[in-house]
PDB file of C-alpha atoms in Angstrom:
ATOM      1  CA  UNK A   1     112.732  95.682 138.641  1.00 62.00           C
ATOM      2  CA  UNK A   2     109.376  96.716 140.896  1.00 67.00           C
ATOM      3  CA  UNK A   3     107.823  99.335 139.684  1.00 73.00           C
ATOM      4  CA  UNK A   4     107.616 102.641 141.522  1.00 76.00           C
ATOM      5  CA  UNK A   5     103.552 102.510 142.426  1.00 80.00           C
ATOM      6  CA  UNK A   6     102.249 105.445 144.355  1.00 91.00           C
ATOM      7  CA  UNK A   7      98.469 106.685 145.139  1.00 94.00           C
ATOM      8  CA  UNK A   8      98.218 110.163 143.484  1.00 94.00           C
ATOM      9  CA  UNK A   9      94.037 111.158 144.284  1.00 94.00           C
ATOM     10  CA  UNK A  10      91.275 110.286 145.387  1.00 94.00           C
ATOM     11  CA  UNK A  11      88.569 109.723 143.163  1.00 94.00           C
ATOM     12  CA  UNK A  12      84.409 110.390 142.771  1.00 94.00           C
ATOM     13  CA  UNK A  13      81.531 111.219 139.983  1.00 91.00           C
ATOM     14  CA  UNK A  14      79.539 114.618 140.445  1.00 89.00           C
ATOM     15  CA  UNK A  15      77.280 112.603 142.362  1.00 91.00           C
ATOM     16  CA  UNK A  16      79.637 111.960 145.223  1.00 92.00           C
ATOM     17  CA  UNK A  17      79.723 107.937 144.223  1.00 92.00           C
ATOM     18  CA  UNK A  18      81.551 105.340 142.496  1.00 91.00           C
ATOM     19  CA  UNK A  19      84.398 106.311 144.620  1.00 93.00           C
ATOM     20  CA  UNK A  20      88.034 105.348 143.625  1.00 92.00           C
ATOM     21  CA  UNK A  21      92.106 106.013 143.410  1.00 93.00           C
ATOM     22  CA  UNK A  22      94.094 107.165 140.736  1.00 93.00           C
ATOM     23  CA  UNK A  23      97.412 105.245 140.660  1.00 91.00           C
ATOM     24  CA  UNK A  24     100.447 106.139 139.054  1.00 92.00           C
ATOM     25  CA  UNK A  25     103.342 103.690 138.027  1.00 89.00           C
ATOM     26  CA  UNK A  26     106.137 102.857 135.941  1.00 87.00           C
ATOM     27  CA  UNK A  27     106.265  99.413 133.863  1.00 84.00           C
ATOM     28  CA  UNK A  28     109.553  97.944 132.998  1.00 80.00           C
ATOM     29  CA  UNK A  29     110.399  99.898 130.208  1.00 84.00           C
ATOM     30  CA  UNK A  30     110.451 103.209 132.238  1.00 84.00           C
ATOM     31  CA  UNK A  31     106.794 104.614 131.492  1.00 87.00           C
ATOM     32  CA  UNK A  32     104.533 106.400 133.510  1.00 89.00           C
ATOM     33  CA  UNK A  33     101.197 105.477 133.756  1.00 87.00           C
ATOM     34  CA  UNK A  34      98.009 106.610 135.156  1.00 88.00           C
ATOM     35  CA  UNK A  35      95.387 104.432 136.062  1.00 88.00           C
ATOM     36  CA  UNK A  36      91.532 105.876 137.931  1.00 91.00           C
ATOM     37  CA  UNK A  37      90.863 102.383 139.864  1.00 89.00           C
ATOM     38  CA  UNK A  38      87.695 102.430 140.929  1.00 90.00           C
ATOM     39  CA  UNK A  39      87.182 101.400 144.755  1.00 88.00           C
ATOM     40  CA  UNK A  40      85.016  98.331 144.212  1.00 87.00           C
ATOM     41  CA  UNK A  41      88.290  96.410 142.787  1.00 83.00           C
ATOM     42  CA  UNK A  42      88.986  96.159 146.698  1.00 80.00           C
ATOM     43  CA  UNK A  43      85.895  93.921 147.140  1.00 80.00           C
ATOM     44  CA  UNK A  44      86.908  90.539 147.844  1.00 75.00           C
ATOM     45  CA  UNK A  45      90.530  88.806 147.304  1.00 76.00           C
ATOM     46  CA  UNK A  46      92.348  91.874 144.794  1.00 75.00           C
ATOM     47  CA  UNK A  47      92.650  89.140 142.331  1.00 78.00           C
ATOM     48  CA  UNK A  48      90.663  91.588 140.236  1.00 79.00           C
ATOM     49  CA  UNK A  49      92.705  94.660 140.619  1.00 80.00           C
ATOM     50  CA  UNK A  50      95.535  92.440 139.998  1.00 79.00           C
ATOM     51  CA  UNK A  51      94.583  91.544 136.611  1.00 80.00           C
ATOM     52  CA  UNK A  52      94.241  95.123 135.570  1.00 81.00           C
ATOM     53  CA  UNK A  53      97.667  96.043 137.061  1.00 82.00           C
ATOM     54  CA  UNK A  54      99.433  93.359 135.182  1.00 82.00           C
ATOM     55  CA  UNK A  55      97.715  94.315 132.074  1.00 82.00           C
ATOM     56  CA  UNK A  56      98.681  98.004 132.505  1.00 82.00           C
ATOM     57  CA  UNK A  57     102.213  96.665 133.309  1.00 83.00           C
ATOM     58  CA  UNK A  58     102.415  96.664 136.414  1.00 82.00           C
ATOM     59  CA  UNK A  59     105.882  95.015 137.926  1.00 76.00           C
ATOM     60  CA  UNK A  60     105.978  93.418 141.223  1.00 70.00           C
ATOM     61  CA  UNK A  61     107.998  90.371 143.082  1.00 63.00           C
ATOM     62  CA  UNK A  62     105.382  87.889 142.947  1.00 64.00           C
ATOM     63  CA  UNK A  63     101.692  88.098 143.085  1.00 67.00           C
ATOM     64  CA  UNK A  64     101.066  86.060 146.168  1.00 74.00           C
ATOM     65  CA  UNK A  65      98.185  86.531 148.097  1.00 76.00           C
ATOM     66  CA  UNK A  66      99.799  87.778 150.944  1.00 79.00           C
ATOM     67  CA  UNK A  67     100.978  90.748 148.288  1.00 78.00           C
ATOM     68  CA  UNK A  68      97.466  91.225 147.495  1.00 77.00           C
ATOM     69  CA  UNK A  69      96.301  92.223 150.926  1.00 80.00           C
ATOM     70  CA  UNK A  70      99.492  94.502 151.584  1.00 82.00           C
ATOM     71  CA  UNK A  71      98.296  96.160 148.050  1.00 81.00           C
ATOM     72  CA  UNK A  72      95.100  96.763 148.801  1.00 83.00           C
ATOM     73  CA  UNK A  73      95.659  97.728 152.499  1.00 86.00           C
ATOM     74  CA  UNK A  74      97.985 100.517 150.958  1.00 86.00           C
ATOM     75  CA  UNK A  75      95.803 102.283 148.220  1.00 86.00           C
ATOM     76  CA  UNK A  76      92.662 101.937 151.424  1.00 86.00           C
ATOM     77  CA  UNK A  77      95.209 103.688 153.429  1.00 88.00           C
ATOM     78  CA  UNK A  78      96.648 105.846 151.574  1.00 90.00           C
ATOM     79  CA  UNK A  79      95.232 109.524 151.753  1.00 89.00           C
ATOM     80  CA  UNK A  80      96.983 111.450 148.458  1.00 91.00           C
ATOM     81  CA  UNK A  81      95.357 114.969 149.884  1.00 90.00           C
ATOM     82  CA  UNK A  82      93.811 115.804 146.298  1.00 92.00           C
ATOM     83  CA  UNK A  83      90.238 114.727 145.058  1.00 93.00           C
ATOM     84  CA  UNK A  84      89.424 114.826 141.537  1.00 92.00           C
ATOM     85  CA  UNK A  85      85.835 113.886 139.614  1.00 93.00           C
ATOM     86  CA  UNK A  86      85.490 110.939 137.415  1.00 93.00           C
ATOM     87  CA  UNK A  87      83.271 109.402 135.081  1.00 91.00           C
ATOM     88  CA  UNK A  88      82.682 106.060 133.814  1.00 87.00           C
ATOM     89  CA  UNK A  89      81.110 106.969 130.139  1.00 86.00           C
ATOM     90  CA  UNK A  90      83.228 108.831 127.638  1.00 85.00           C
ATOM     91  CA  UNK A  91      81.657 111.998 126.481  1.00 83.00           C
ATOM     92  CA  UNK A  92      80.478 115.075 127.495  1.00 83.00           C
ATOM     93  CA  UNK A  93      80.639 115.837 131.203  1.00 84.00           C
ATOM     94  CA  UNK A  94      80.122 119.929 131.645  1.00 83.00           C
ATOM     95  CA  UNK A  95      82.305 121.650 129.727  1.00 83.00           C
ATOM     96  CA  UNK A  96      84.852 118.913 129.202  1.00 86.00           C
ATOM     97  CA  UNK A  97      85.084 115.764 126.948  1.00 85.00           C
ATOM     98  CA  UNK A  98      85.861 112.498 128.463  1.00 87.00           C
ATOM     99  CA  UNK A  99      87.965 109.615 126.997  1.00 86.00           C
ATOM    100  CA  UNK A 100      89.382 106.579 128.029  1.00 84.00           C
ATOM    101  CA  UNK A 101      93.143 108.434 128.002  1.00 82.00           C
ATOM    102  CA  UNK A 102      92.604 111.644 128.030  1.00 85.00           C
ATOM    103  CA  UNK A 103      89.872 114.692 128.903  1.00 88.00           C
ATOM    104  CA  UNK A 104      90.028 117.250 126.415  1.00 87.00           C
ATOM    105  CA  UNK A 105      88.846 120.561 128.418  1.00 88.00           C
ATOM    106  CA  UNK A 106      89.149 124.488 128.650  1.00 87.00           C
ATOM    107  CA  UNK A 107      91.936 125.479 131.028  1.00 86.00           C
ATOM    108  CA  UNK A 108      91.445 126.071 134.852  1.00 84.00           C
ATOM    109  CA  UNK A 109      88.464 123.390 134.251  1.00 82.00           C
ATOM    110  CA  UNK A 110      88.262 120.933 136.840  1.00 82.00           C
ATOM    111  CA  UNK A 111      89.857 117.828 135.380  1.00 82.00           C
ATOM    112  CA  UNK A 112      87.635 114.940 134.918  1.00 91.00           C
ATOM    113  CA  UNK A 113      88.889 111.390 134.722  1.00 90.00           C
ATOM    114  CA  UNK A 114      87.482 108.327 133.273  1.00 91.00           C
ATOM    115  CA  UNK A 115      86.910 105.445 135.276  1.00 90.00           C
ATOM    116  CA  UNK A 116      86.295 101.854 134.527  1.00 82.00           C
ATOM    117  CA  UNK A 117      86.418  98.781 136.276  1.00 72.00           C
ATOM    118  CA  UNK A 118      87.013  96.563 133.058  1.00 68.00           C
ATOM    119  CA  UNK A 119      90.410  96.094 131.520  1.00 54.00           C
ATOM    120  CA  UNK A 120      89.323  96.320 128.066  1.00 57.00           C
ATOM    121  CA  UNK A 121      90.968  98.621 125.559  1.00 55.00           C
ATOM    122  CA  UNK A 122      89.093 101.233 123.938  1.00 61.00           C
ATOM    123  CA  UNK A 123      88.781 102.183 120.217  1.00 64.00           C
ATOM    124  CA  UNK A 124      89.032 105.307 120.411  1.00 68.00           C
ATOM    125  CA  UNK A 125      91.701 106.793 118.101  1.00 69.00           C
ATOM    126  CA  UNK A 126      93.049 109.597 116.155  1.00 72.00           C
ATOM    127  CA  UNK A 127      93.152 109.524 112.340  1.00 77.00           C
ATOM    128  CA  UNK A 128      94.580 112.280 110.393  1.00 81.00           C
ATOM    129  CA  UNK A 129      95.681 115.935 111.385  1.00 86.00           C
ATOM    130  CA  UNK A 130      93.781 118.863 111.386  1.00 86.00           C
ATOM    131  CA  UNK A 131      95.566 120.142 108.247  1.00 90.00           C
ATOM    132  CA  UNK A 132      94.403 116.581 106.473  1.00 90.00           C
ATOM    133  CA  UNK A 133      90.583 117.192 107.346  1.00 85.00           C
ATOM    134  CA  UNK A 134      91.170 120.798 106.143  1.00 88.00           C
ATOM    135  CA  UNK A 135      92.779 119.673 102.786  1.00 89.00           C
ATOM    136  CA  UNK A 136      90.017 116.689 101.934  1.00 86.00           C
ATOM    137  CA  UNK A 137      86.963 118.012 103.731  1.00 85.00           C
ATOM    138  CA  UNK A 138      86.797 121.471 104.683  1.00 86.00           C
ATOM    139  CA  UNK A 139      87.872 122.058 100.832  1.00 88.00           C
ATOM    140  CA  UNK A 140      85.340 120.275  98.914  1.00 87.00           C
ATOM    141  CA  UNK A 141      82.771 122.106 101.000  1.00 87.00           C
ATOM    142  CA  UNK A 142      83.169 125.432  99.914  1.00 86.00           C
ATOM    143  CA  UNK A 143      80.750 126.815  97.911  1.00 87.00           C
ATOM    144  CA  UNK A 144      78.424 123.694  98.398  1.00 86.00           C
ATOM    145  CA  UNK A 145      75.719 124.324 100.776  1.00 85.00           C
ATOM    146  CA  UNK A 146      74.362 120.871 100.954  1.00 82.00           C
ATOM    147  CA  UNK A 147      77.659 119.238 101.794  1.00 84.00           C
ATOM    148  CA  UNK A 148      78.083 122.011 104.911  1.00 86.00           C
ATOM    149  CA  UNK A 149      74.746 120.617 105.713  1.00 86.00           C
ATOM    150  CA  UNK A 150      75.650 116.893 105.509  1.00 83.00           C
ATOM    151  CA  UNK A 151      79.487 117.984 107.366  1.00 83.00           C
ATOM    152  CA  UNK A 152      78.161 119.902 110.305  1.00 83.00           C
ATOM    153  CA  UNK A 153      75.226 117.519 111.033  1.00 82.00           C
ATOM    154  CA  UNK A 154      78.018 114.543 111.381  1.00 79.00           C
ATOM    155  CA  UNK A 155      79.177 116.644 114.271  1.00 77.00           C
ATOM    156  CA  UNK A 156      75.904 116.825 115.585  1.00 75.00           C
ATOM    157  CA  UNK A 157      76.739 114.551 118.519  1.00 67.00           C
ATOM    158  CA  UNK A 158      78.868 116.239 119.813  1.00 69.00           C
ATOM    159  CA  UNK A 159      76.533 119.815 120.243  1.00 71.00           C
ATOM    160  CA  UNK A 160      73.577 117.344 121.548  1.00 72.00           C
ATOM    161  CA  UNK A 161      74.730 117.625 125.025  1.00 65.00           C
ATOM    162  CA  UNK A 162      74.724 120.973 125.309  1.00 67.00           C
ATOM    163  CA  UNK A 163      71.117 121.397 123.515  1.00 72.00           C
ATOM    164  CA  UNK A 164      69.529 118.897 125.688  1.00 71.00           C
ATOM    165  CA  UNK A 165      68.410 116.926 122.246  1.00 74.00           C
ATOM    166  CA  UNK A 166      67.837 113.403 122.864  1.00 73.00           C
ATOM    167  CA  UNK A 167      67.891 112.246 118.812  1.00 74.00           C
ATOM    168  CA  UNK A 168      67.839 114.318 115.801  1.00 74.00           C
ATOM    169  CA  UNK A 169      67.164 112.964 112.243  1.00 78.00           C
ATOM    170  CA  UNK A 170      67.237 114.267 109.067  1.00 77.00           C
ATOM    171  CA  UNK A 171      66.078 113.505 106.010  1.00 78.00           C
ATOM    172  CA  UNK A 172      67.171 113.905 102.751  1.00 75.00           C
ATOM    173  CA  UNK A 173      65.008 114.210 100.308  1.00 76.00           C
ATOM    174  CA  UNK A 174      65.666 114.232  96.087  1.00 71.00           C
ATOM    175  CA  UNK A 175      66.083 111.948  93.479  1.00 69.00           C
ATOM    176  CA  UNK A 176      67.898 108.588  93.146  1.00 66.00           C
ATOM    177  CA  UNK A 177      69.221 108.377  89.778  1.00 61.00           C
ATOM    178  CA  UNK A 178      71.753 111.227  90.449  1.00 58.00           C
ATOM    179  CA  UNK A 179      73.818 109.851  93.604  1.00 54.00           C
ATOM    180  CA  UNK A 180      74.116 113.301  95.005  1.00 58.00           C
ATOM    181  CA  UNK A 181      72.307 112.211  98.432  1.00 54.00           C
ATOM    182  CA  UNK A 182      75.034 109.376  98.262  1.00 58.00           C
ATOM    183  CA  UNK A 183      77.714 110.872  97.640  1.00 55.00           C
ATOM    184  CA  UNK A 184      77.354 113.694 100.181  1.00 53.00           C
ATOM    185  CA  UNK A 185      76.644 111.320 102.583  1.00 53.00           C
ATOM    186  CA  UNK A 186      79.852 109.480 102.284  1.00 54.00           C
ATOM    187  CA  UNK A 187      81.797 112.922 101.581  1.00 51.00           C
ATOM    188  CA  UNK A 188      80.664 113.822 105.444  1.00 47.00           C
ATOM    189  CA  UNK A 189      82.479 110.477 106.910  1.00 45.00           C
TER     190      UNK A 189
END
């Protein structure tokens, strides 16, 4: 069965550029997916944006070229009414955090979408609950001062954007022979 394909935004960075549409469509098995295609997939043939449609699942009669040019002539026509921003580098971007499936920000913040033109899958994952950090991290660093250090500078990264710090380093300094640089180190992972 075709899937149900329909242009839900329209699609730009903070900047006002790297334009694009945000599809939404059902694959075979009955899921709904959402994909921010940016614009330049309409330069030249669509053999492109068809790629990336068939890798997200996306059903259709046959991919002739005639189909092509009726699929591109649709999302160029199409006017969806709603604009939202986009980005394509995961991370911070104002008060929300970009990543390739989802944007993780405060409510009533502008939604922010990431947008790539390569069909690659990212590595981005989840690992654990916030109960299992709390239980094998957050435990062990009670009462132990360097370890808070060695946790809180692993999230580091993350606070960067908002301190306008390019790199930070730190060094820690003691002896060898007793691991405990080591094994704080590794505790922090």
């Amino acid at each position: 069965m075709p899937s149900i394909f329909e242009v839900v935004a329209k699609t730009r960075d903070e900047h006002g550029e790297n334009w694009g549409r945000l599809l939404k469509f059902t694959d075979s098995a009955g899921t709904t997916h959402y994909f921010a295609m940016p614009a330049e997939l309409f330069a030249g043939n669509g053999v492109d944006l068809c790629k990336l449609l068939l890798a997200r699942g996306v059903e259709v009669p046959a991919w002739r070229p005639e189909f092509r040019v009726q699929l591109l002539e649709y999302v160029l026509a199409s006017n969806p009414g709603k604009m939202l921003l986009c980005s394509n580098q995961c991370g911070w971007h104002g008060r929300s955090y970009v990543l390739p499936d989802r944007t993780i920000a405060p409510e009533n913040e502008e939604q922010v979408l990431f947008q790539s033109n390569t069909g690659e899958a990212h590595t981005f994952g989840d690992s654990g609950s916030l109960s299992d950090w709390q239980d094998n991290v957050g435990s062990a660093c009670s009462g132990n001062p360097p370890l808070v250090f060695c946790t809180s500078a692993a999230f580091g990264a993350l606070a960067m954007a908002f301190t306008g710090a390019q790199t930070t380093v730190f060094h820690l300094v003691g002896p060898t022979s007793t691991d405990r640089k080591s094994t704080r180190l590794n505790s922090s992972h």
